[in-house]
Amino acid sequence: MDKTGSTADVEQSKGFLEGGNHTSTPLSRHENEDDHPPADGGTRAWLVMLGSFFCNGILFGVINSYGVMYNEYHDDLNAQGISDAAAKASLPGSLAMGMTFFISPVSGILTDYIGIRKTTFFGGLIASCGMLLSSFCTKNVTLFCITFGIMYGLGGALAYTPSLAVLGHYFKRYLGIVNGIVTAGSSVFTMIMPYVLKSLVKHFGLVWTLRALAVFASLIMVVATLFKPVKKSMSIRKVSVKDVFNISVLTNMKYIIWTSVLGLCLFGYLVPSVYMMKFVELNFPTGLDSNLPVICIGVTSGISRLVFGWLVDRINVNKILLQQLALFTLGILTILLAYSVNVFPLLLFICLGMGVTDGCFISLIGPIAFELCGRDGGAQAIGFLLGVASIPLTLGPYVAGLIFEMQNDLTLPFIIAGVNPVLVSFGLLAIRCVKKREVRHDEVQHPLSSNLDTQRTAEI
């Protein structure tokens, strides 16, 4: 999977779908009218796009490049004589990703409640403070997990959702391509960050690297000043019980099966990204660029997301079956990683394939959620999915670290991480056994098409 941008893409789908929920708020109809149509251009609009791009890149570029810091932190823990160093060194990175997923439903609600600017600013503040505090806690695993894992992940979740929501205030006609550019921020920064982090760690050590990243994360607060909603009546809205908890989503059996299967499949999702650099270090000759495998995944995943996102909007295809095939193939490729030892071109080829399947999987999450739960339930459907996914995403790398610590080899962790989605993905076939729901007229369950996108954009 593209650990380089997968979280960013899921959140993009969530933020995009949340636009359809504005019509169900307590605001009166005339308050929802587009009195200030998006400019679809102009200096401020493009600055907002660039701000969202950098917000995306800053947050997930650091998380997705944790493998660089993992090596340094793992060596520090070993030097301190701490047991289970491999597992404990992986925990802060997996916690950061898990918290970003876990808090995402709350982030969307908070954005509606206190506004886009404030939510983004507080998210940047928490992320920056967490990174700064973590530089003082490298000798204490528990505190480091709290500051780097929980605080940075919490700040990332709070900052990222509003950075996507603000795009609907400035773009309508070009919203699709703008979302694509913003989403690419995570991939672009993830291709650059490993080299930056490696240089910082080499010349200044882990502590000062973390402090430099704290300054880097503080730029999110600067970016937040750009996120001024055009429609002031929509910047803060009253949150009702219906907004917080959509019962219809949790009573949808097809959605429950889909979410449960995906949650189980994601147990090994982060394992290759966290341990890829360590795998190259242990199994390949010195002098090879250990960042190249991650970059290969990022490049093909970004291209794949655009291609499959475009295709599913225009071709009548069984999206759940296609997603199952993507998960199955991704699992097979993860298993093959374990057998690419000493053949670096083969490793890069496998990573290119992983990026393609990852992009396919990620690009289908939004359309499937919308198709299963309708317009009113789509956003919360993705929010609940992210909450469920946070648990396996956090535990997977930790368990893989325990196995690695016992065997000093990553063969078994990669095999387990791959076998898991290969077997569990067949659970998606159970959706075929569930009778089709009776859809209300206000719950149109069509694939995301350009016409529907335009209609929902107008409602934002």
Short mmCIF file of C-alpha atoms in Angstrom, two decimals, residues 97-448:
data_model
loop_
_atom_site.label_atom_id
_atom_site.label_comp_id
_atom_site.label_asym_id
_atom_site.label_seq_id
_atom_site.Cartn_x
_atom_site.Cartn_y
_atom_site.Cartn_z
CA MET A 97 -1.07 7.01 11.70
CA GLY A 98 -3.64 5.25 13.87
CA MET A 99 -4.55 8.43 15.74
CA THR A 100 -4.94 10.31 12.47
CA PHE A 101 -7.51 7.73 11.43
CA PHE A 102 -9.16 7.38 14.84
CA ILE A 103 -9.80 11.10 15.34
CA SER A 104 -10.95 11.82 11.79
CA PRO A 105 -14.71 11.54 12.58
CA VAL A 106 -14.29 14.07 15.41
CA SER A 107 -12.21 16.34 13.19
CA GLY A 108 -15.03 16.77 10.69
CA ILE A 109 -17.53 17.62 13.44
CA LEU A 110 -15.13 20.07 15.09
CA THR A 111 -14.53 21.77 11.74
CA ASP A 112 -18.26 22.45 11.49
CA TYR A 113 -18.49 23.57 15.11
CA ILE A 114 -15.61 26.05 15.58
CA GLY A 115 -14.66 26.77 11.96
CA ILE A 116 -12.03 25.86 9.40
CA ARG A 117 -9.32 28.31 10.44
CA LYS A 118 -9.44 27.54 14.16
CA THR A 119 -9.51 23.78 13.71
CA THR A 120 -6.53 23.88 11.34
CA PHE A 121 -4.62 26.24 13.64
CA PHE A 122 -5.18 24.12 16.75
CA GLY A 123 -4.25 21.00 14.79
CA GLY A 124 -0.95 22.58 13.74
CA LEU A 125 -0.32 23.77 17.29
CA ILE A 126 -0.88 20.32 18.80
CA ALA A 127 1.22 18.61 16.11
CA SER A 128 4.09 21.08 16.54
CA CYS A 129 4.03 20.87 20.35
CA GLY A 130 3.90 17.09 20.21
CA MET A 131 6.94 16.95 17.94
CA LEU A 132 8.86 19.42 20.11
CA LEU A 133 8.06 17.56 23.33
CA SER A 134 9.05 14.28 21.74
CA SER A 135 12.62 15.59 21.35
CA PHE A 136 12.87 15.59 25.16
CA CYS A 137 11.40 12.09 25.53
CA THR A 138 13.59 9.88 23.34
CA LYS A 139 14.84 7.99 26.41
CA ASN A 140 11.32 7.19 27.58
CA VAL A 141 9.35 4.98 25.21
CA THR A 142 5.97 5.67 26.83
CA LEU A 143 6.35 9.45 26.73
CA PHE A 144 7.71 9.33 23.18
CA CYS A 145 4.65 7.35 22.07
CA ILE A 146 2.39 9.95 23.70
CA THR A 147 4.14 13.00 22.25
CA PHE A 148 5.10 11.75 18.79
CA GLY A 149 2.42 9.11 18.27
CA ILE A 150 -0.70 10.45 19.96
CA MET A 151 -0.15 14.23 19.96
CA TYR A 152 1.22 14.47 16.43
CA GLY A 153 -1.47 12.11 15.12
CA LEU A 154 -4.19 14.10 16.88
CA GLY A 155 -2.88 17.37 15.50
CA GLY A 156 -2.62 15.87 12.03
CA ALA A 157 -6.22 14.71 12.06
CA LEU A 158 -7.50 18.10 13.23
CA ALA A 159 -5.49 20.02 10.64
CA TYR A 160 -6.04 17.84 7.61
CA THR A 161 -9.84 17.59 7.38
CA PRO A 162 -10.47 21.38 7.30
CA SER A 163 -7.65 21.78 4.80
CA LEU A 164 -9.77 19.78 2.39
CA ALA A 165 -13.12 21.26 3.38
CA VAL A 166 -11.94 24.80 2.54
CA LEU A 167 -11.38 23.86 -1.10
CA GLY A 168 -15.13 23.78 -1.68
CA HIS A 169 -15.31 27.45 -0.74
CA TYR A 170 -12.94 28.48 -3.52
CA PHE A 171 -13.40 25.91 -6.27
CA LYS A 172 -16.38 24.40 -8.04
CA ARG A 173 -15.63 23.77 -11.68
CA TYR A 174 -12.03 22.76 -10.98
CA LEU A 175 -12.65 21.08 -7.61
CA GLY A 176 -11.76 17.62 -8.92
CA ILE A 177 -8.34 18.52 -10.26
CA VAL A 178 -7.63 20.76 -7.26
CA ASN A 179 -8.37 17.84 -4.93
CA GLY A 180 -6.03 15.72 -7.00
CA ILE A 181 -3.22 18.27 -6.73
CA VAL A 182 -3.71 18.64 -2.98
CA THR A 183 -3.74 14.88 -2.47
CA ALA A 184 -0.48 14.62 -4.38
CA GLY A 185 1.13 16.64 -1.60
CA SER A 186 1.58 13.56 0.57
CA SER A 187 3.27 11.63 -2.23
CA VAL A 188 5.55 14.52 -3.24
CA PHE A 189 6.66 15.22 0.33
CA THR A 190 7.10 11.52 1.08
CA MET A 191 9.49 11.20 -1.83
CA ILE A 192 11.52 14.15 -0.50
CA MET A 193 11.29 13.72 3.27
CA PRO A 194 13.34 10.49 3.59
CA TYR A 195 16.39 12.24 2.13
CA VAL A 196 15.84 15.32 4.31
CA LEU A 197 15.37 13.25 7.47
CA LYS A 198 18.34 11.04 6.69
CA SER A 199 20.57 14.10 6.31
CA LEU A 200 19.24 15.69 9.52
CA VAL A 201 19.67 12.51 11.54
CA LYS A 202 23.18 11.97 10.19
CA HIS A 203 24.43 15.49 10.94
CA PHE A 204 22.37 16.52 13.99
CA GLY A 205 21.02 13.33 15.57
CA LEU A 206 17.46 12.28 16.37
CA VAL A 207 16.80 14.93 19.05
CA TRP A 208 17.54 17.94 16.85
CA THR A 209 15.81 16.30 13.90
CA LEU A 210 12.62 16.17 15.95
CA ARG A 211 13.03 19.83 16.88
CA ALA A 212 13.51 20.76 13.24
CA LEU A 213 10.31 18.84 12.43
CA ALA A 214 8.52 20.79 15.16
CA VAL A 215 9.39 24.02 13.35
CA PHE A 216 8.30 22.40 10.10
CA ALA A 217 4.94 21.38 11.60
CA SER A 218 4.41 24.90 12.98
CA LEU A 219 4.05 26.09 9.37
CA ILE A 220 0.57 24.55 9.46
CA MET A 221 -0.49 27.39 11.76
CA VAL A 222 0.73 29.87 9.15
CA VAL A 223 -1.17 28.01 6.44
CA ALA A 224 -4.32 28.17 8.59
CA THR A 225 -4.46 31.94 8.14
CA LEU A 226 -5.23 31.38 4.44
CA PHE A 227 -8.28 29.21 5.15
CA LYS A 228 -10.92 31.91 5.25
CA PRO A 229 -14.32 30.49 4.26
CA VAL A 230 -16.07 32.43 1.50
CA LYS A 231 -19.52 31.57 2.81
CA LYS A 232 -19.42 32.88 6.35
CA SER A 233 -22.78 31.39 7.22
CA MET A 234 -21.27 27.96 6.65
CA SER A 235 -18.01 28.40 8.53
CA ILE A 236 -19.62 27.47 11.84
CA ARG A 237 -22.73 25.38 12.06
CA LYS A 238 -24.78 23.84 14.81
CA VAL A 239 -24.04 20.17 15.39
CA SER A 240 -27.03 17.97 16.10
CA VAL A 241 -27.18 14.40 17.40
CA LYS A 242 -27.86 13.25 13.84
CA ASP A 243 -24.59 14.84 12.69
CA VAL A 244 -22.66 13.07 15.44
CA PHE A 245 -24.16 9.61 15.11
CA ASN A 246 -25.83 8.33 11.96
CA ILE A 247 -27.70 5.19 13.02
CA SER A 248 -28.59 4.20 9.46
CA VAL A 249 -24.93 3.62 8.66
CA LEU A 250 -24.43 1.20 11.56
CA THR A 251 -27.56 -0.77 10.69
CA ASN A 252 -26.46 -1.27 7.09
CA MET A 253 -25.31 -4.91 6.99
CA LYS A 254 -23.41 -4.52 3.71
CA TYR A 255 -21.47 -1.61 5.18
CA ILE A 256 -20.75 -3.53 8.40
CA ILE A 257 -19.32 -6.46 6.43
CA TRP A 258 -17.26 -4.14 4.23
CA THR A 259 -15.86 -2.20 7.19
CA SER A 260 -15.09 -5.33 9.20
CA VAL A 261 -13.25 -7.02 6.34
CA LEU A 262 -11.24 -3.91 5.48
CA GLY A 263 -10.33 -3.44 9.13
CA LEU A 264 -8.95 -6.97 9.33
CA CYS A 265 -7.14 -6.62 6.00
CA LEU A 266 -5.32 -3.49 7.21
CA PHE A 267 -3.54 -5.31 10.03
CA GLY A 268 -0.43 -5.62 7.87
CA TYR A 269 -0.94 -2.39 5.93
CA LEU A 270 1.86 -0.36 7.50
CA VAL A 271 4.33 -3.20 8.02
CA PRO A 272 6.22 -2.78 4.69
CA SER A 273 6.52 0.99 5.05
CA VAL A 274 7.78 0.91 8.64
CA TYR A 275 10.31 -1.87 8.06
CA MET A 276 11.26 -1.37 4.40
CA MET A 277 14.48 0.53 5.12
CA LYS A 278 15.49 -1.97 7.79
CA PHE A 279 14.76 -4.77 5.31
CA VAL A 280 17.05 -3.20 2.71
CA GLU A 281 19.74 -2.61 5.33
CA LEU A 282 19.70 -6.25 6.45
CA ASN A 283 19.33 -8.06 3.12
CA PHE A 284 21.04 -5.99 0.44
CA PRO A 285 24.59 -4.81 -0.20
CA THR A 286 25.61 -1.53 1.35
CA GLY A 287 25.56 1.54 -0.84
CA LEU A 288 22.06 0.99 -2.23
CA ASP A 289 19.49 3.75 -1.79
CA SER A 290 17.10 2.38 0.85
CA ASN A 291 14.59 5.14 0.03
CA LEU A 292 13.96 3.94 -3.52
CA PRO A 293 11.43 1.19 -2.65
CA VAL A 294 9.21 3.65 -0.77
CA ILE A 295 9.52 6.17 -3.59
CA CYS A 296 8.50 3.51 -6.14
CA ILE A 297 5.36 2.77 -4.13
CA GLY A 298 4.54 6.46 -3.89
CA VAL A 299 4.96 7.21 -7.58
CA THR A 300 2.86 4.34 -8.94
CA SER A 301 0.26 4.72 -6.19
CA GLY A 302 -0.26 8.37 -7.10
CA ILE A 303 -0.66 7.52 -10.78
CA SER A 304 -2.92 4.57 -9.96
CA ARG A 305 -5.23 6.68 -7.80
CA LEU A 306 -5.78 9.12 -10.63
CA VAL A 307 -6.30 6.38 -13.22
CA PHE A 308 -8.69 4.20 -11.20
CA GLY A 309 -10.51 7.22 -9.80
CA TRP A 310 -11.15 8.37 -13.36
CA LEU A 311 -12.16 4.89 -14.55
CA VAL A 312 -14.70 4.03 -11.85
CA ASP A 313 -16.54 7.27 -12.55
CA ARG A 314 -16.96 6.38 -16.21
CA ILE A 315 -17.10 2.59 -16.40
CA ASN A 316 -19.80 0.40 -14.89
CA VAL A 317 -17.67 -1.90 -12.75
CA ASN A 318 -18.25 -3.88 -9.55
CA LYS A 319 -16.21 -1.67 -7.25
CA ILE A 320 -16.27 -4.05 -4.29
CA LEU A 321 -15.00 -6.92 -6.43
CA LEU A 322 -12.29 -4.68 -7.86
CA GLN A 323 -11.25 -3.63 -4.38
CA GLN A 324 -11.13 -7.25 -3.29
CA LEU A 325 -8.85 -8.04 -6.23
CA ALA A 326 -6.62 -5.09 -5.28
CA LEU A 327 -6.32 -6.32 -1.67
CA PHE A 328 -5.61 -9.88 -2.80
CA THR A 329 -2.89 -8.73 -5.20
CA LEU A 330 -1.40 -6.38 -2.63
CA GLY A 331 -1.14 -9.28 -0.19
CA ILE A 332 0.59 -11.49 -2.75
CA LEU A 333 3.11 -8.74 -3.52
CA THR A 334 3.79 -8.19 0.19
CA ILE A 335 4.58 -11.90 0.55
CA LEU A 336 6.93 -11.70 -2.43
CA LEU A 337 8.86 -8.91 -0.69
CA ALA A 338 10.24 -11.50 1.69
CA TYR A 339 11.75 -13.43 -1.23
CA SER A 340 13.37 -10.49 -3.01
CA VAL A 341 16.52 -10.76 -0.90
CA ASN A 342 19.72 -9.69 -2.71
CA VAL A 343 17.80 -8.90 -5.92
CA PHE A 344 17.26 -5.15 -5.67
CA PRO A 345 15.65 -4.70 -9.13
CA LEU A 346 13.08 -7.38 -8.16
CA LEU A 347 12.34 -5.50 -4.92
CA LEU A 348 11.76 -2.27 -6.86
CA PHE A 349 9.52 -4.06 -9.37
CA ILE A 350 7.42 -5.52 -6.53
CA CYS A 351 7.14 -2.08 -4.92
CA LEU A 352 5.95 -0.58 -8.20
CA GLY A 353 3.21 -3.21 -8.31
CA MET A 354 2.30 -2.55 -4.67
CA GLY A 355 1.83 1.11 -5.51
CA VAL A 356 -0.58 0.27 -8.35
CA THR A 357 -2.73 -2.02 -6.19
CA ASP A 358 -2.61 0.42 -3.28
CA GLY A 359 -3.82 3.27 -5.46
CA CYS A 360 -6.67 1.12 -6.75
CA PHE A 361 -7.71 0.15 -3.21
CA ILE A 362 -7.61 3.70 -1.88
CA SER A 363 -9.41 5.29 -4.83
CA LEU A 364 -12.39 2.95 -4.33
CA ILE A 365 -13.02 3.65 -0.63
CA GLY A 366 -15.00 6.86 -1.19
CA PRO A 367 -17.17 5.57 -4.07
CA ILE A 368 -17.97 2.31 -2.23
CA ALA A 369 -18.91 4.11 0.99
CA PHE A 370 -21.18 6.44 -0.96
CA GLU A 371 -22.71 3.58 -2.91
CA LEU A 372 -23.43 1.49 0.19
CA CYS A 373 -24.67 4.27 2.50
CA GLY A 374 -25.96 6.97 0.18
CA ARG A 375 -25.21 10.68 0.17
CA ASP A 376 -26.37 11.32 3.72
CA GLY A 377 -24.31 8.50 5.21
CA GLY A 378 -21.23 8.57 3.00
CA ALA A 379 -19.07 10.91 5.09
CA GLN A 380 -19.77 9.19 8.40
CA ALA A 381 -19.35 5.81 6.72
CA ILE A 382 -15.76 6.72 5.92
CA GLY A 383 -15.32 8.25 9.36
CA PHE A 384 -16.40 5.04 11.10
CA LEU A 385 -14.21 3.01 8.74
CA LEU A 386 -11.17 5.11 9.68
CA GLY A 387 -11.95 4.65 13.36
CA VAL A 388 -12.13 0.87 12.95
CA ALA A 389 -8.96 0.85 10.84
CA SER A 390 -6.98 2.74 13.47
CA ILE A 391 -6.76 -0.36 15.68
CA PRO A 392 -5.16 -2.82 13.21
CA LEU A 393 -3.01 -0.06 11.74
CA THR A 394 -1.55 0.59 15.18
CA LEU A 395 -1.14 -3.03 16.25
CA GLY A 396 0.21 -4.45 12.98
CA PRO A 397 3.70 -2.88 13.00
CA TYR A 398 4.02 -3.54 16.74
CA VAL A 399 3.32 -7.26 16.35
CA ALA A 400 5.66 -7.40 13.36
CA GLY A 401 8.33 -5.78 15.53
CA LEU A 402 7.91 -8.44 18.22
CA ILE A 403 8.43 -11.17 15.62
CA PHE A 404 11.42 -9.35 14.16
CA GLU A 405 12.93 -8.98 17.62
CA MET A 406 12.71 -12.74 18.19
CA GLN A 407 14.06 -13.77 14.79
CA ASN A 408 16.14 -10.77 13.69
CA ASP A 409 14.61 -11.33 10.27
CA LEU A 410 11.68 -9.73 8.44
CA THR A 411 10.70 -12.72 6.32
CA LEU A 412 7.94 -13.96 8.61
CA PRO A 413 6.51 -10.47 9.37
CA PHE A 414 6.21 -9.72 5.64
CA ILE A 415 4.64 -13.12 4.95
CA ILE A 416 2.06 -12.68 7.72
CA ALA A 417 1.34 -9.11 6.58
CA GLY A 418 0.66 -10.45 3.08
CA VAL A 419 -1.26 -13.62 3.94
CA ASN A 420 -3.69 -11.60 6.03
CA PRO A 421 -5.32 -9.56 3.18
CA VAL A 422 -5.04 -12.53 0.77
CA LEU A 423 -7.30 -14.65 2.99
CA VAL A 424 -9.49 -12.01 4.65
CA SER A 425 -10.33 -10.22 1.39
CA PHE A 426 -12.57 -13.14 0.42
CA GLY A 427 -14.88 -12.00 3.21
CA LEU A 428 -16.08 -9.24 0.89
CA LEU A 429 -17.95 -11.93 -1.05
CA ALA A 430 -20.40 -12.10 1.88
CA ILE A 431 -21.81 -8.76 0.76
CA ARG A 432 -23.40 -10.57 -2.17
CA CYS A 433 -25.48 -12.60 0.30
CA VAL A 434 -27.10 -9.52 1.82
CA LYS A 435 -30.37 -8.36 0.31
CA LYS A 436 -30.30 -4.98 -1.35
CA ARG A 437 -31.49 -2.14 0.87
CA GLU A 438 -34.57 -0.20 -0.04
CA VAL A 439 -33.23 3.22 -0.94
CA ARG A 440 -35.14 6.40 -0.16
CA HIS A 441 -35.41 9.06 -2.82
CA ASP A 442 -33.03 11.29 -0.90
CA GLU A 443 -30.44 8.51 -0.71
CA VAL A 444 -29.40 8.22 -4.33
CA GLN A 445 -26.82 5.44 -4.48
CA HIS A 446 -25.04 5.98 -7.74
CA PRO A 447 -21.34 5.87 -8.45
CA LEU A 448 -19.53 9.14 -8.05
#
